[in-house]
XYZ file of C-alpha atoms in Angstrom:
637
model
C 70.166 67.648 144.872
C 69.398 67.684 140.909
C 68.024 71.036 141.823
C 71.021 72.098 143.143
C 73.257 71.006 140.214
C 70.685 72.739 138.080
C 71.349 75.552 139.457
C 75.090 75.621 139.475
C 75.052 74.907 136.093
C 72.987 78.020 135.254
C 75.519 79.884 137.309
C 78.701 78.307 135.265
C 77.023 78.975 131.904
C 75.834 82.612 133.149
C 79.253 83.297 134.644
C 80.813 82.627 131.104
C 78.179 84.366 129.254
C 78.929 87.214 130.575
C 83.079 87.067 129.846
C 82.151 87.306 126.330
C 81.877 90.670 124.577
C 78.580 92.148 124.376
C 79.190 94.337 121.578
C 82.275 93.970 118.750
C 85.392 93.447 119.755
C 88.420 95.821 118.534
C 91.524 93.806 116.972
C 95.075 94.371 116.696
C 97.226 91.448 114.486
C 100.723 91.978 115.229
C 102.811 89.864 112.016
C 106.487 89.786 113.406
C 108.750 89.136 109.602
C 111.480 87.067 109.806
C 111.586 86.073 113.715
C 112.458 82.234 115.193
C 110.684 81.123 117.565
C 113.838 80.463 119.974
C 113.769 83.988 120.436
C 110.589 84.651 122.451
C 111.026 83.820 126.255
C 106.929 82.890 125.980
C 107.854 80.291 123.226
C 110.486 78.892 125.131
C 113.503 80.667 124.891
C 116.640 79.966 126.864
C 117.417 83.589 126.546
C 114.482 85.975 125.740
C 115.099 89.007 123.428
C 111.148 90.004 123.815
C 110.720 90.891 127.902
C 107.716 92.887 126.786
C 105.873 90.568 124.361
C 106.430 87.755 127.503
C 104.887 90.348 129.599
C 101.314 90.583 127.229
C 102.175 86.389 127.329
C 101.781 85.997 130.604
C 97.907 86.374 130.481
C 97.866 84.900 126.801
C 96.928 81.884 125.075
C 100.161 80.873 123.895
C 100.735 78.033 120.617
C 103.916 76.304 121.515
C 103.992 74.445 118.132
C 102.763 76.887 115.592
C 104.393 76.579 112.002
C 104.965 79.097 108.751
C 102.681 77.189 105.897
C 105.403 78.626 103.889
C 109.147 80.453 104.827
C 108.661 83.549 102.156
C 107.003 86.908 103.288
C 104.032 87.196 101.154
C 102.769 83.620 100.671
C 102.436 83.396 104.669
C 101.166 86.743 105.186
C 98.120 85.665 102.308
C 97.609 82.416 104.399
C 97.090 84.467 107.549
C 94.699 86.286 105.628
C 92.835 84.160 103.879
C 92.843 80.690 106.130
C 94.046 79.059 103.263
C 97.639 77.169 102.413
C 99.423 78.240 99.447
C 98.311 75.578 97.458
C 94.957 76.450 97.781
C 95.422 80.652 97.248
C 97.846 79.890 94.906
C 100.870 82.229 96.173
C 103.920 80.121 96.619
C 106.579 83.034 96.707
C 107.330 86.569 97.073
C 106.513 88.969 93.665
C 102.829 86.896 92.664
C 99.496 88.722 92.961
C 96.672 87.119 94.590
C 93.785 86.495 92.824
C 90.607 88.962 93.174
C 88.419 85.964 93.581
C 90.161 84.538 96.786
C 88.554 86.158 99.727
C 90.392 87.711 102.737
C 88.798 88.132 106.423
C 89.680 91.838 106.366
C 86.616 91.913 103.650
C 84.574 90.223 105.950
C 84.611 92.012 109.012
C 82.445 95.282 110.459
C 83.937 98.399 111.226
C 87.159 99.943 109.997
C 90.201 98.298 108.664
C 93.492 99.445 108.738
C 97.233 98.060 107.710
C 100.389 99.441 108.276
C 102.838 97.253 106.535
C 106.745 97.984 106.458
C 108.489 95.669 103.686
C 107.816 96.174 100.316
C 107.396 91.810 99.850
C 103.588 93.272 100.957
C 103.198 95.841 98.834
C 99.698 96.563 97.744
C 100.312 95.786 94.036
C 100.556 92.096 95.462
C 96.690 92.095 95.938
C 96.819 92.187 100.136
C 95.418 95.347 99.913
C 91.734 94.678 99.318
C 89.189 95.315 102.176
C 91.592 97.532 104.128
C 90.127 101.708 104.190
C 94.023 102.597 104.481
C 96.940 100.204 103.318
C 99.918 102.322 104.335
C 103.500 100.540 103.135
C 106.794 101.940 103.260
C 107.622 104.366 100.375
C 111.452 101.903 99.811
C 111.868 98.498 100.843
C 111.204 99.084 104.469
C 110.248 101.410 107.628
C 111.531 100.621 110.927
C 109.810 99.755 113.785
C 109.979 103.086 115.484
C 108.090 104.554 112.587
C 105.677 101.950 112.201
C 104.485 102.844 115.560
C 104.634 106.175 115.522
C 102.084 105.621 111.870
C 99.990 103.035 113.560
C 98.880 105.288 116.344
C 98.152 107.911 113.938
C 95.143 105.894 112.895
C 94.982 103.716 115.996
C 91.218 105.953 116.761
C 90.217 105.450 113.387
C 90.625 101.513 113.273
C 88.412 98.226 114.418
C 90.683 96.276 113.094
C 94.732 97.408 112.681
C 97.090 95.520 111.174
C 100.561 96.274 112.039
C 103.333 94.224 110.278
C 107.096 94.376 111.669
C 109.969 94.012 108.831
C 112.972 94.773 110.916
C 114.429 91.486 111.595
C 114.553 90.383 107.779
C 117.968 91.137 106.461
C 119.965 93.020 106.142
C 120.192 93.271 110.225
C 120.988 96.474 111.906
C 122.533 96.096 115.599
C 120.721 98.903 117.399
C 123.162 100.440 120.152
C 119.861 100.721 123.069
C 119.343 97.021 121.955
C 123.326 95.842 121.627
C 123.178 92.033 121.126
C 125.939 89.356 120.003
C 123.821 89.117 116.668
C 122.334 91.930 114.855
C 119.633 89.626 114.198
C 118.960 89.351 117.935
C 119.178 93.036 118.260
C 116.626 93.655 115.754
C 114.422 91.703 117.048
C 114.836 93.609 120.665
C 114.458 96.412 118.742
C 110.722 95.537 117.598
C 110.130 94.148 120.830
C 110.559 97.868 122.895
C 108.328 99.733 119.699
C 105.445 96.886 119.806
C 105.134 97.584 123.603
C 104.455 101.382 122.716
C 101.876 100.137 120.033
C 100.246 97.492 122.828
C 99.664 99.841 125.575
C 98.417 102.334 123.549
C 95.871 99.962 121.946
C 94.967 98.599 125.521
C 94.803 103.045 126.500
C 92.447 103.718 123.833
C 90.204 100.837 123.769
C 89.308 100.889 127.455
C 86.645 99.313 128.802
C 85.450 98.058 125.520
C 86.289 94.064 124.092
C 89.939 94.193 122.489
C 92.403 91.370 121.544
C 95.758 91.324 120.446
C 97.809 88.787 118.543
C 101.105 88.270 118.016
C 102.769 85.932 115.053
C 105.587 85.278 113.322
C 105.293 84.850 109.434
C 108.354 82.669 109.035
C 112.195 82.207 110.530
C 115.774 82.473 109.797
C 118.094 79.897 109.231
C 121.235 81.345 110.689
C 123.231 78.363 109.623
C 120.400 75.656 110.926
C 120.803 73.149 108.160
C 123.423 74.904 106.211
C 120.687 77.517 105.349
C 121.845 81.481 106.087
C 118.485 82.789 104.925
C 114.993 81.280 104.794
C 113.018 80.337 101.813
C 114.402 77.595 100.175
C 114.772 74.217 103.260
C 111.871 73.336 105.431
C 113.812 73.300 108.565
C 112.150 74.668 111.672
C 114.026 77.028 111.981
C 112.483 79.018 109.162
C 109.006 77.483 110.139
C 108.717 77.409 114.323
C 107.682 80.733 114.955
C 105.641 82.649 118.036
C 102.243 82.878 118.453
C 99.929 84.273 121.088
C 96.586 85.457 121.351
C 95.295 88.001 124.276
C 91.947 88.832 125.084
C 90.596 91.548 127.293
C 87.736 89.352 128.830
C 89.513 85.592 129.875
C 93.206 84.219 130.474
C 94.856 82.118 127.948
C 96.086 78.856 128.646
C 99.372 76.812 126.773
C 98.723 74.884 124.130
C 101.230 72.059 122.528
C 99.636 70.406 119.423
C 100.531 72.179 116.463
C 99.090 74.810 114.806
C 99.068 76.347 111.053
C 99.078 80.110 111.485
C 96.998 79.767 108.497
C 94.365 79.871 111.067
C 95.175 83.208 112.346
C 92.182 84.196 110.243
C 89.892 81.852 111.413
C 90.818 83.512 114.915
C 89.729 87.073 113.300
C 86.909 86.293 112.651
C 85.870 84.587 116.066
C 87.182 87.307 117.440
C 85.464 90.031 116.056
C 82.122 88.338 117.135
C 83.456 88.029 120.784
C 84.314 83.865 120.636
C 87.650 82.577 121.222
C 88.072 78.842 121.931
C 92.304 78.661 121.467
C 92.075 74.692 121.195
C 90.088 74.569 118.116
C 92.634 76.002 115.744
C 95.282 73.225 116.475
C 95.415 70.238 114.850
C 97.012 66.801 114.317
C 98.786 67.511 111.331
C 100.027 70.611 109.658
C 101.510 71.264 106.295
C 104.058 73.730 105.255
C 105.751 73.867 101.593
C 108.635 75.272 99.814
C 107.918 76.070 96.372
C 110.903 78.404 95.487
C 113.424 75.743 94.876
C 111.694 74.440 91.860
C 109.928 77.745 90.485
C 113.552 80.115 91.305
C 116.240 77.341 90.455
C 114.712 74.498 89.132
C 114.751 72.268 91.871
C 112.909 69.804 93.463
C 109.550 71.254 95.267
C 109.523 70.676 98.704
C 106.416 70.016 101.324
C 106.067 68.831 104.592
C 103.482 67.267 107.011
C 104.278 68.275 111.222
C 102.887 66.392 113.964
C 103.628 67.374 117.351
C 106.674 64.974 117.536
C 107.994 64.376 114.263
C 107.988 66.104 110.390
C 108.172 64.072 107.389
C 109.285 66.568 103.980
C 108.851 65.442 100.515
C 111.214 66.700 97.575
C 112.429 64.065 95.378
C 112.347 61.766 98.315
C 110.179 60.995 101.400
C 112.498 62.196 104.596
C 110.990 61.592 108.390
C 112.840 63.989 110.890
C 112.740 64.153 114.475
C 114.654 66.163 117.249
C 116.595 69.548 117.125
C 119.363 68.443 115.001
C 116.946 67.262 112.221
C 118.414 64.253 111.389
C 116.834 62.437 108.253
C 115.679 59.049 108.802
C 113.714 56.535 106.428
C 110.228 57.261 105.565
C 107.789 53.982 105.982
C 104.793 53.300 103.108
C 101.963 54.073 105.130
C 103.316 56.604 107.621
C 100.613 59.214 108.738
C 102.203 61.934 108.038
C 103.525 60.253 104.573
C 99.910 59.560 103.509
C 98.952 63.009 104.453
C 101.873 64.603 101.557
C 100.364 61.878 99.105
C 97.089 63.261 99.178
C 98.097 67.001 98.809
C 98.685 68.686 94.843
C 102.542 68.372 94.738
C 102.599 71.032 91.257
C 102.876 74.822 91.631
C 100.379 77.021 90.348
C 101.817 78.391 87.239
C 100.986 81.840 87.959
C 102.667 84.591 85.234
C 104.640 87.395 87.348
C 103.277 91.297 86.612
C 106.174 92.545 88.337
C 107.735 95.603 86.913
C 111.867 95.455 86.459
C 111.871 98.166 89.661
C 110.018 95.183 91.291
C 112.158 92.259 90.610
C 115.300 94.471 91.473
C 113.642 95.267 94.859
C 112.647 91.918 95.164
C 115.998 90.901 94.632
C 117.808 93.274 96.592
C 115.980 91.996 99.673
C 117.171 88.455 98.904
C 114.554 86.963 96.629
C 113.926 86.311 92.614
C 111.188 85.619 90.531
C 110.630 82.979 87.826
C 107.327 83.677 85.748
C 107.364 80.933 84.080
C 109.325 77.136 84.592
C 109.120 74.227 82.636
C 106.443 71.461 84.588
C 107.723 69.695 87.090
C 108.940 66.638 87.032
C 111.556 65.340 89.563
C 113.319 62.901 88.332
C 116.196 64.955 86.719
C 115.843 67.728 89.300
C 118.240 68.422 92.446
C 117.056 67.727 95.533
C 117.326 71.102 97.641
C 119.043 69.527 100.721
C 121.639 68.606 98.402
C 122.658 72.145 97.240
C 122.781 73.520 100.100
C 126.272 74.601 99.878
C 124.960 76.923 96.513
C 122.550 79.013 98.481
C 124.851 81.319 99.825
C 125.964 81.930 96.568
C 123.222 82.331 95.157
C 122.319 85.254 97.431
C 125.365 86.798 96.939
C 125.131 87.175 93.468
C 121.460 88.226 93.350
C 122.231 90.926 95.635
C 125.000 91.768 93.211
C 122.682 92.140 90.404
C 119.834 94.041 92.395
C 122.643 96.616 93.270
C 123.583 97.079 89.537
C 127.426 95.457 90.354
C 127.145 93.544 86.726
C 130.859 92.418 86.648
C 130.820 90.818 90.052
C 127.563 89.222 89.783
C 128.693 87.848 86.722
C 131.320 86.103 87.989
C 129.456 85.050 90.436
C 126.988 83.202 87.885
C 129.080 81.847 85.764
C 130.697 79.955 88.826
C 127.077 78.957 89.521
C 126.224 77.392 86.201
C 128.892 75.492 86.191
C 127.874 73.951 89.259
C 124.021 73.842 88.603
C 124.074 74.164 84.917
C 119.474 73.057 84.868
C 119.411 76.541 86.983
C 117.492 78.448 85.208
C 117.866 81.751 86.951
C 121.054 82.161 86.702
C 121.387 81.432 83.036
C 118.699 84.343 82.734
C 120.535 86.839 84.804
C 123.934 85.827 83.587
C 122.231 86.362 80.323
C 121.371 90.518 81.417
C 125.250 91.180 83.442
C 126.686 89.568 79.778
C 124.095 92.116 77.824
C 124.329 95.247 80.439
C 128.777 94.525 80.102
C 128.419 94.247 76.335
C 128.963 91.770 74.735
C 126.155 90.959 72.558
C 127.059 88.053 70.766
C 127.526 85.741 74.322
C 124.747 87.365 75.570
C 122.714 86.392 72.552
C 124.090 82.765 73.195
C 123.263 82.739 76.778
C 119.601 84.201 76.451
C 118.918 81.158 74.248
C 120.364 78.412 76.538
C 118.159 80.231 79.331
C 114.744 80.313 77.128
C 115.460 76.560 76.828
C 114.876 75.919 80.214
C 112.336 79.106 80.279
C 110.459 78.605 76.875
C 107.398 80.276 78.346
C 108.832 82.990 80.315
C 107.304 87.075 80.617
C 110.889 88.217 82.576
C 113.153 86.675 80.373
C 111.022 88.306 76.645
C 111.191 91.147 78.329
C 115.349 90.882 79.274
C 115.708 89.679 75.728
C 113.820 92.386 74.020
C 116.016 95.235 76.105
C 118.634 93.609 75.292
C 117.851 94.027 71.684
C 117.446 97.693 72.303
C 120.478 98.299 73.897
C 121.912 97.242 70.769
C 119.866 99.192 68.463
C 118.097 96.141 66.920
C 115.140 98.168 66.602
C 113.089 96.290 64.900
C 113.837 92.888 67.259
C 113.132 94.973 70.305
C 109.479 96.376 68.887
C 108.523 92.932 68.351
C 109.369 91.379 71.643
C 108.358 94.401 73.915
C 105.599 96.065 72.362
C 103.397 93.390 74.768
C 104.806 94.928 77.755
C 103.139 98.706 77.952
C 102.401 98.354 81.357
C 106.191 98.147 82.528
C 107.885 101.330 82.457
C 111.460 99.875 81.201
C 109.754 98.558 78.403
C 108.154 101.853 77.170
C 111.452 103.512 77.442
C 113.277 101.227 75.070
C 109.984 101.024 73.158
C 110.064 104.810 72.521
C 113.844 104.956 71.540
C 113.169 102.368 68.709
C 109.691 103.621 67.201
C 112.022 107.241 66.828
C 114.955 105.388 65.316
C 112.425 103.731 63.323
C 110.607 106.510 61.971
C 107.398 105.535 63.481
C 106.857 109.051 65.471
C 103.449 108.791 66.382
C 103.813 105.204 67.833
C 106.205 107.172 69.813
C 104.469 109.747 70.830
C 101.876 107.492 71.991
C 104.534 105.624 74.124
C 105.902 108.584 75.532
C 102.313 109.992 76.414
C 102.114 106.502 78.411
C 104.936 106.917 80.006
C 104.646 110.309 81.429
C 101.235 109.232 82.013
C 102.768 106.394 84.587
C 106.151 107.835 85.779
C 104.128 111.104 86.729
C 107.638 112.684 86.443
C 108.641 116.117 85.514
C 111.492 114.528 83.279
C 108.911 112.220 81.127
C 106.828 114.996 80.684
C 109.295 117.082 79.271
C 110.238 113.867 77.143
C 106.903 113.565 75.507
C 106.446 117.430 74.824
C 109.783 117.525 72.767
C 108.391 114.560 70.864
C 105.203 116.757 70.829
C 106.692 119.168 69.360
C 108.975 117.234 67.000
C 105.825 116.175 65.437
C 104.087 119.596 65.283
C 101.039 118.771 67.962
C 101.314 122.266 69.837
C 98.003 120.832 71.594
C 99.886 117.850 73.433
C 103.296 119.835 73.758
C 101.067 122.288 75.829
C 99.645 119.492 78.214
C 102.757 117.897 78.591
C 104.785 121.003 79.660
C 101.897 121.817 81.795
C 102.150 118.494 83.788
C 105.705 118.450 84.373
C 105.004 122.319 86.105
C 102.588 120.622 88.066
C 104.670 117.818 88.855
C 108.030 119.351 89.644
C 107.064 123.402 89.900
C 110.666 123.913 91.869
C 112.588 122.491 89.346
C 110.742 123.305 86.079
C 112.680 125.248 83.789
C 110.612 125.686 80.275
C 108.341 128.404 81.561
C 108.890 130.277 78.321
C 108.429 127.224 76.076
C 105.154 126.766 78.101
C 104.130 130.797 78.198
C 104.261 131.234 74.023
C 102.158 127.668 73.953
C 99.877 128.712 76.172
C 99.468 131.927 74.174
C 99.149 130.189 70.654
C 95.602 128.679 72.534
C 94.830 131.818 73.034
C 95.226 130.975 77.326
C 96.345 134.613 78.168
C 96.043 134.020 81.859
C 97.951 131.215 82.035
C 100.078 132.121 79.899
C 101.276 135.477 81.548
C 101.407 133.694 85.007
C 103.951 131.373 83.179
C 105.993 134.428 81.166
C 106.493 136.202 84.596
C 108.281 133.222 86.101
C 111.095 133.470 83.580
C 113.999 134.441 85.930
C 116.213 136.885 84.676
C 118.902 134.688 84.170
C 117.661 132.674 81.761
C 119.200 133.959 78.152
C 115.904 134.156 76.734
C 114.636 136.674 79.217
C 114.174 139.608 76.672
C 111.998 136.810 74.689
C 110.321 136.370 78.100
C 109.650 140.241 78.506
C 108.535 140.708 74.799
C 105.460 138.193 74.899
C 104.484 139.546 78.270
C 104.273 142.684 76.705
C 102.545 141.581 73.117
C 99.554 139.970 76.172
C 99.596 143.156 78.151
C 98.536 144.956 74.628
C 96.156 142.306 74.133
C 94.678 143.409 77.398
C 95.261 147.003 77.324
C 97.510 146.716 80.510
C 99.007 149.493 82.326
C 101.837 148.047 82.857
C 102.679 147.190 79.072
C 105.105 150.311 78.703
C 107.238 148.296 81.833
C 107.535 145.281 79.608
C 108.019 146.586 76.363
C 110.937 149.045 77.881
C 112.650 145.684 79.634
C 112.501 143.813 76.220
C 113.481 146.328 74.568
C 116.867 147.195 76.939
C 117.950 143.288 76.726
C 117.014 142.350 73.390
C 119.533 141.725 70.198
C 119.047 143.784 67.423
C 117.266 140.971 65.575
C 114.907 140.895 68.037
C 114.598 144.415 68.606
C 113.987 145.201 64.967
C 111.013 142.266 65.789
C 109.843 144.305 68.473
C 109.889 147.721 66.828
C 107.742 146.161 63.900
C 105.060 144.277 65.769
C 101.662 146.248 65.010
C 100.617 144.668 67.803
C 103.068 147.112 69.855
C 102.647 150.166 67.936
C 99.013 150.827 68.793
């Protein structure tokens, strides 16, 4: 008999053994932005907008309870990545950059990786981008799902590991007429739901007979209304925290699991994966944590933070709150609670990390519904509101950011000044009401206003930077230089920098500027820009490599092919410089100039067609110029 069990025993473990993947196993991560779980029939929906993803569910391991460590885009997405919670990578909100030192699984894996992201809250200035052979991200704020796909399987043969990250359900929503839903929101999702299946069964095509797994998560929710929050970001409610997650392998079924689960572990899952191991009950856990830190660091606020057990949720802000069923109700919070002790023992202060966001980034940032603080005062929460209670702002406050992304300074205004009066310690809108009362102008109350907002901001990047184009847009040169000349590496600040070294008489300092910004705007029109100031200054040698980039970068639309032929010819560059002469339409009214120093180079280099431009300079030219032409020795030999 012991023989016997023996030998069933070898014949369990051998069976098993031989599941698991004998070589590496290919991954696709699926990150789903902005999606409740309610949504997904394999999470529990009452109505399903995902019939596919429940499909791929069906022989899934499926996380009933997983939770956002954070409701913002970028601070999730890093936890997914690097198995951390924000407090321990230190990104707590949309617009930081992760530091170099914090490693990320795609760094530690074999074999290719690839991301295709489609909302700029990832771009790859945010640090993300590390460890992956391609990062591909959307060239505005976002790519749709349908083109997401379509990119992913472009490099689906060329990937171990693909990354494929959804942004169509984050607002604004779209309602798609093949996906026509009550809410937009709903319809969006749909939407992604149809495209992901394309991505899925093409993945499952290609890979074959070799060891694949797919998983599927959420990075965060949408309030919809749930707790008087529209959005997500600011209230720890689960609607903006529940989200889906599933995890299918090509080698074993999944099973349903109900104690919760940080998707923070969603790398810890990588990397099991990629060696052929996947154990889905090891990732959950008694207690999870989840945090809002954009309260305090966008409006000066009370932090939030929050410790989830399978049955109830306890959220620190100024307060200890316990909350249990849907509706969230709060109830007392007991000394000595688990879940209470568990908050006590975690860093309540946010990392004060400086922003390098450029102005095009905040105003993208904002126009998608979020702001950016670089710097706060430290916390302290006695004095500050408590997040639940302002509620009824948030709405607002979206409103008017989106106001100010969009350039619509008069309305946003209004819209901020009716905010301070309400939350008058807010320190983003006193900055922003500061810029719509500078951009309307009226310098004196915006001079007023930019002081009340560095009181609360005494150590903010963002608002020197406002304050020192401010300065600059009313010509108080010297001001401006001062505040901005730390700020080389943001193109709005070189622009107002270059105006006031001019205005100043500092011309070189200017040209130096200028060269910079050409340098990073890799435009046609700040090429041109910094050749004029070239020339202004006599320095034919940069006028010619400034005039030569803008060709380069604009060749349809460049227009100072004569300016850059007679350069060209002063270095003695005859080839270029003929090549350049002979693109001079014959519309332009310095044609005959044009046809004369195409001629003086076809002399140089005894041409046989010199007699064709000499006779077509001659026909068009002015009399001053002919008499030029009839005396040039050059032209006489």
């Amino acid at each position: 008999m012991k023989w016997l069990v023996f030998l069933c025993c070898l014949w369990i473990v051998g069976c098993s053994s031989t599941n698991r993947p004998q070589e590496p196993t290919k991954i696709l991560l699926i990150s789903l932005d902005t999606v409740r779980q309610d949504r997904f029939g394999f999470s529990g929906a009452e109505v399903s907008q995902t019939p596919e993803l429940d499909e791929l569910a069906t022989g899934a391991s499926v996380y009933l309870n997983a939770f956002a460590p954070v409701p913002t885009t970028l601070a999730s997405h890093t936890s997914m990545l690097t198995g951390l919670y924000p407090y321990e990578h230190g990104i707590r909100e949309n617009g930081r950059v992760l530091n170099a030192a914090v490693p990320m699984i795609q760094e530690q894996l074999e074999g290719r990786a690839v991301a295709v992201v489609s909302g700029y809250p990832l771009a790859s200035q945010f640090g993300l981008s590390r460890g992956f052979a391609a990062y591909l991200q959307p060239e505005g704020s976002e790519r749709p799902a349908n083109a997401t796909v379509d990119l992913a399987l472009e490099h689906l043969a060329n990937s171990d590991f693909l990354w494929c990250h959804f942004y169509d359900p984050h607002a604004p929503h779209l309602q798609h007429p093949d996906f026509n839903r009550d809410l937009a929101y709903d319809s969006e999702i749909a939407f992604v739901d149809h495209h992901v299946s394309r991505l899925i069964k093409a993945c499952k095509q290609h890979w074959g007979d070799s060891p694949h797994a797919i998983i599927v998560v959420g990075d965060h929710g949408e309030g919809l209304g749930d707790l008087g929050e529209q959005g997500h970001g600011i209230l720890l409610g689960n609607a903006t925290l529940h989200v889906p997650l599933l995890v299918w392998t090509s080698w074993e079924p999944g099973s349903r699991y109900e104690r919760p689960v940080s998707i923070r572990r969603v790398a810890d899952m990588i990397r099991d994966l990629s060696k052929g191991s996947f154990d889905g009950a090891k990732y959950t856990e008694d207690i999870v944590i989840a945090e809002s830190m954009q309260p305090y660091l966008q409006f000066g606020w009370a932090p939030l933070m929050a410790a989830i057990s399978q049955q109830e949720k306890m959220v620190r802000g100024k307060s200890f709150r316990l909350v249990m069923g849907r509706d969230e109700a709060p109830n007392s919070a007991p000394n000595g609670h688990p879940l209470r002790s568990k908050l006590e023992n975690i860093p309540f202060e946010p990392a004060r990390v400086q922003s390098e966001l450029t102005l095009a980034d905040i105003e993208t940032l904002a126009s998608l519904g979020y702001t950016a603080n670089d710097a706060i005062s430290p916390i302290g929460l006695e004095d500050r509101p408590d997040p639940y209670d302002q509620v009824p702002l948030i709405g607002q406050l979206d409103r008017a950011s989106h106001l100010f992304a969009n350039h619509h300074y008069a309305e946003a205004l209004s819209e901020f000044e009716s905010l301070a009066e309400q939350d008058p310690g807010n320190p983003s809108v006193l900055m922003r009401m500061a810029v719509c009362t500078s951009m309307l102008g009226h310098e004196t109350l915006a001079d007023e206003r930019f002081h009340q907002a560095a009181a609360l901001l005494p150590d903010s990047n963002d608002l020197r930077l406002y304050y020192g184009l401010h300065c600059a847009r009313f010509s108080r040169w010297t001001q401006a230089i001062e505040l901005l000349q730390g700020f080389r590496s943001r193109e709005v600040a070189l622009l107002a920098l270059e105006r006031a070294y001019d205005a100043t008489g500092q011309s070189d300092q200017a040209l130096i500027v200028a060269q910079q910004l050409a340098s990073s705007q890799k435009t046609a029109q700040a090429a041109t820009r910094w050749a004029d100031m070239a020339e202004r200054l006599g320095d034919q040698a940069q006028k010619a490599e400034a005039l030569e980039m803008a060709w380069q970068w604009d060749p349809s639309g460049f227009d100072r092919h004569l300016d850059l032929g007679m350069v060209l010819m002063d270095q003695g560059r005859l080839n270029d410089a003929a090549g350049m002469l002979q693109q001079v339409p014959e519309t332009d009214p310095f044609y005959a100039i044009a046809c004369y120093r195409r001629a003086q180079i076809a002399a140089i280099r005894h041409e046989a067609d010199l007699s064709i431009w000499l006779d077509r300079a001659l026909q068009l030219a002015s009399p001053n110029l002919r008499q030029t032409i009839e005396n040039d020795p050059l032209l006489k030999q």
